[in-house]
Every structure is written in C-alpha cells, then in structure tokens.
PDB file of C-alpha atoms in Angstrom:
ATOM      1  CA  MET A   1     -11.907  12.525  27.379  1.00  0.00           C
ATOM      2  CA  VAL A   2     -14.724  10.109  27.507  1.00  0.00           C
ATOM      3  CA  ARG A   3     -15.661   8.449  30.945  1.00  0.00           C
ATOM      4  CA  ASN A   4     -16.918   5.164  31.530  1.00  0.00           C
ATOM      5  CA  GLY A   5     -19.959   4.151  33.606  1.00  0.00           C
ATOM      6  CA  SER A   6     -18.001   4.354  36.974  1.00  0.00           C
ATOM      7  CA  GLY A   7     -16.745   7.882  35.925  1.00  0.00           C
ATOM      8  CA  CYS A   8     -13.228   6.880  35.290  1.00  0.00           C
ATOM      9  CA  PRO A   9     -11.345   8.280  32.106  1.00  0.00           C
ATOM     10  CA  ASP A  10     -11.665   5.648  29.274  1.00  0.00           C
ATOM     11  CA  PRO A  11      -9.209   6.470  26.292  1.00  0.00           C
ATOM     12  CA  THR A  12     -10.097   3.237  24.491  1.00  0.00           C
ATOM     13  CA  TYR A  13     -12.923   4.818  22.799  1.00  0.00           C
ATOM     14  CA  GLU A  14     -11.065   7.801  21.458  1.00  0.00           C
ATOM     15  CA  GLN A  15      -8.277   5.322  20.290  1.00  0.00           C
ATOM     16  CA  ALA A  16     -10.479   3.052  18.567  1.00  0.00           C
ATOM     17  CA  LEU A  17     -12.431   5.592  16.219  1.00  0.00           C
ATOM     18  CA  PRO A  18      -9.212   6.776  14.272  1.00  0.00           C
ATOM     19  CA  ALA A  19      -8.085   3.030  13.900  1.00  0.00           C
ATOM     20  CA  ILE A  20     -11.458   2.109  12.513  1.00  0.00           C
ATOM     21  CA  ARG A  21     -11.565   5.404  10.354  1.00  0.00           C
ATOM     22  CA  ARG A  22      -7.895   4.409   8.910  1.00  0.00           C
ATOM     23  CA  GLU A  23      -8.934   0.812   8.101  1.00  0.00           C
ATOM     24  CA  GLU A  24     -12.219   2.065   6.185  1.00  0.00           C
ATOM     25  CA  ASN A  25      -9.832   4.393   4.253  1.00  0.00           C
ATOM     26  CA  ILE A  26      -7.417   1.587   3.484  1.00  0.00           C
ATOM     27  CA  ARG A  27     -10.267  -0.752   2.250  1.00  0.00           C
ATOM     28  CA  ALA A  28     -11.515   2.056   0.063  1.00  0.00           C
ATOM     29  CA  ARG A  29      -8.298   2.487  -1.454  1.00  0.00           C
ATOM     30  CA  GLU A  30      -7.958  -1.264  -2.129  1.00  0.00           C
ATOM     31  CA  LYS A  31     -11.310  -1.107  -3.883  1.00  0.00           C
ATOM     32  CA  ARG A  32     -10.427   1.881  -5.781  1.00  0.00           C
ATOM     33  CA  TYR A  33      -7.177   0.859  -7.109  1.00  0.00           C
ATOM     34  CA  GLY A  34      -7.706  -3.079  -7.458  1.00  0.00           C
ATOM     35  CA  VAL A  35      -5.195  -4.386  -5.016  1.00  0.00           C
ATOM     36  CA  LYS A  36      -5.230  -5.776  -1.607  1.00  0.00           C
ATOM     37  CA  ARG A  37      -2.759  -5.872   1.206  1.00  0.00           C
ATOM     38  CA  GLY A  38      -0.612  -8.946   0.954  1.00  0.00           C
ATOM     39  CA  GLU A  39      -1.443  -9.706  -2.631  1.00  0.00           C
ATOM     40  CA  THR A  40       1.330 -10.209  -5.219  1.00  0.00           C
ATOM     41  CA  VAL A  41       1.323  -8.222  -8.111  1.00  0.00           C
ATOM     42  CA  HIS A  42       3.623  -8.088 -11.255  1.00  0.00           C
ATOM     43  CA  ILE A  43       5.118  -4.582 -12.248  1.00  0.00           C
ATOM     44  CA  ILE A  44       7.134  -3.877 -15.389  1.00  0.00           C
ATOM     45  CA  ILE A  45      10.183  -1.707 -14.794  1.00  0.00           C
ATOM     46  CA  ASP A  46      12.429  -0.004 -17.356  1.00  0.00           C
ATOM     47  CA  ILE A  47      16.178  -0.228 -16.528  1.00  0.00           C
ATOM     48  CA  LYS A  48      18.932   1.192 -18.329  1.00  0.00           C
ATOM     49  CA  ASP A  49      21.325  -1.446 -19.536  1.00  0.00           C
ATOM     50  CA  GLU A  50      25.144  -0.851 -19.838  1.00  0.00           C
ATOM     51  CA  GLY A  51      24.934  -0.521 -23.725  1.00  0.00           C
ATOM     52  CA  ARG A  52      22.461   2.479 -23.554  1.00  0.00           C
ATOM     53  CA  ARG A  53      19.387   0.691 -24.141  1.00  0.00           C
ATOM     54  CA  THR A  54      16.420   0.128 -22.020  1.00  0.00           C
ATOM     55  CA  VAL A  55      15.439  -3.097 -20.742  1.00  0.00           C
ATOM     56  CA  LYS A  56      11.798  -4.059 -19.316  1.00  0.00           C
ATOM     57  CA  VAL A  57      11.999  -6.085 -16.385  1.00  0.00           C
ATOM     58  CA  SER A  58       9.079  -8.034 -14.823  1.00  0.00           C
ATOM     59  CA  ARG A  59       9.060  -8.011 -11.108  1.00  0.00           C
ATOM     60  CA  ARG A  60       6.998 -10.180  -8.650  1.00  0.00           C
ATOM     61  CA  MET A  61       6.258  -7.584  -5.632  1.00  0.00           C
ATOM     62  CA  GLN A  62       3.990  -8.045  -2.541  1.00  0.00           C
ATOM     63  CA  VAL A  63       1.737  -5.300  -1.475  1.00  0.00           C
ATOM     64  CA  VAL A  64       2.479  -4.216   2.117  1.00  0.00           C
ATOM     65  CA  ASN A  65       0.092  -1.003   2.710  1.00  0.00           C
ATOM     66  CA  LEU A  66      -1.823   1.668   0.893  1.00  0.00           C
ATOM     67  CA  TYR A  67      -1.277   5.004   2.156  1.00  0.00           C
ATOM     68  CA  GLU A  68      -2.876   8.383   1.354  1.00  0.00           C
ATOM     69  CA  HIS A  69      -0.620   9.199  -1.639  1.00  0.00           C
ATOM     70  CA  HIS A  70       1.540   6.136  -2.255  1.00  0.00           C
ATOM     71  CA  ILE A  71       1.680   2.241  -2.217  1.00  0.00           C
ATOM     72  CA  LEU A  72       4.521   0.324  -0.715  1.00  0.00           C
ATOM     73  CA  LEU A  73       5.515  -2.818  -2.285  1.00  0.00           C
ATOM     74  CA  ARG A  74       8.034  -5.368  -0.951  1.00  0.00           C
ATOM     75  CA  HIS A  75      10.288  -7.567  -3.386  1.00  0.00           C
ATOM     76  CA  LYS A  76      11.161 -11.083  -2.189  1.00  0.00           C
ATOM     77  CA  THR A  77      14.572 -10.112  -1.189  1.00  0.00           C
ATOM     78  CA  GLY A  78      13.186  -7.737   1.477  1.00  0.00           C
ATOM     79  CA  ALA A  79      13.768  -4.491  -0.319  1.00  0.00           C
ATOM     80  CA  CYS A  80      10.743  -2.101  -0.099  1.00  0.00           C
ATOM     81  CA  GLU A  81       9.671   0.269  -2.884  1.00  0.00           C
ATOM     82  CA  SER A  82       7.064   2.768  -2.809  1.00  0.00           C
ATOM     83  CA  TYR A  83       5.222   4.325  -5.925  1.00  0.00           C
ATOM     84  CA  GLN A  84       2.595   7.005  -6.518  1.00  0.00           C
ATOM     85  CA  TYR A  85      -0.639   5.694  -7.482  1.00  0.00           C
ATOM     86  CA  ASN A  86      -0.776   7.160 -10.977  1.00  0.00           C
ATOM     87  CA  GLU A  87       2.909   5.709 -11.520  1.00  0.00           C
ATOM     88  CA  PHE A  88       1.882   2.378  -9.960  1.00  0.00           C
ATOM     89  CA  LEU A  89      -1.146   1.785 -12.288  1.00  0.00           C
ATOM     90  CA  GLN A  90       0.927   2.514 -15.358  1.00  0.00           C
ATOM     91  CA  ILE A  91       3.648  -0.223 -14.506  1.00  0.00           C
ATOM     92  CA  LEU A  92       1.206  -2.689 -13.124  1.00  0.00           C
ATOM     93  CA  ASP A  93       1.100  -5.853 -15.399  1.00  0.00           C
ATOM     94  CA  ARG A  94      -2.513  -7.237 -15.110  1.00  0.00           C
ATOM     95  CA  ARG A  95      -2.067 -10.856 -15.656  1.00  0.00           C
TER      96      ARG A  95
END
C-alpha cells in the first residue's frame, strides 16, 4: 500500500488508478463504436408475428454503459437489453 507524506497508508491512490483506467477504456469503446453513454439510438429488431411472418420494429433506446464484450441499452419503459457489439452494429439504425 502506498504511504502518504506522514507515513500513513493511503488507499486513495490505488483506488483511483483502476477507476481512471476503466474510464479511459470506456471512452475508447465510445470512439470505436460511435456511440456515447446517455445517447439515444434507434435499433431495428425482427419480431415474429402470430401469423408466421417477421415484422421489423424500430425502437428508441438509451445507451447505459459500454462493457468489454457487450453494450447495455435501456428502453423508455425501463427495460434493459444487452447486445454484443457485432450484433448491435448490425441492428443499429443510423439516422
């Protein structure tokens, strides 16, 4: 553990570095995939209808967080859905 000037243990330094690194990784993912946290995106989802046909539905979702392997989206009703990045980029409707 790192010690401060008076010789007492200082856990703040060790806790700050992982948080800074995590934030840098999230910002890199935002830049890589072209979406930011808090942004509203439109996605197109195929839903099976009762009559055996597939209907395309456009949903407005808010980006909650970008994790290492998936992205978390929240619908206006509060329901959350997560997608892997390759799947998300396929259903993303760039307007």
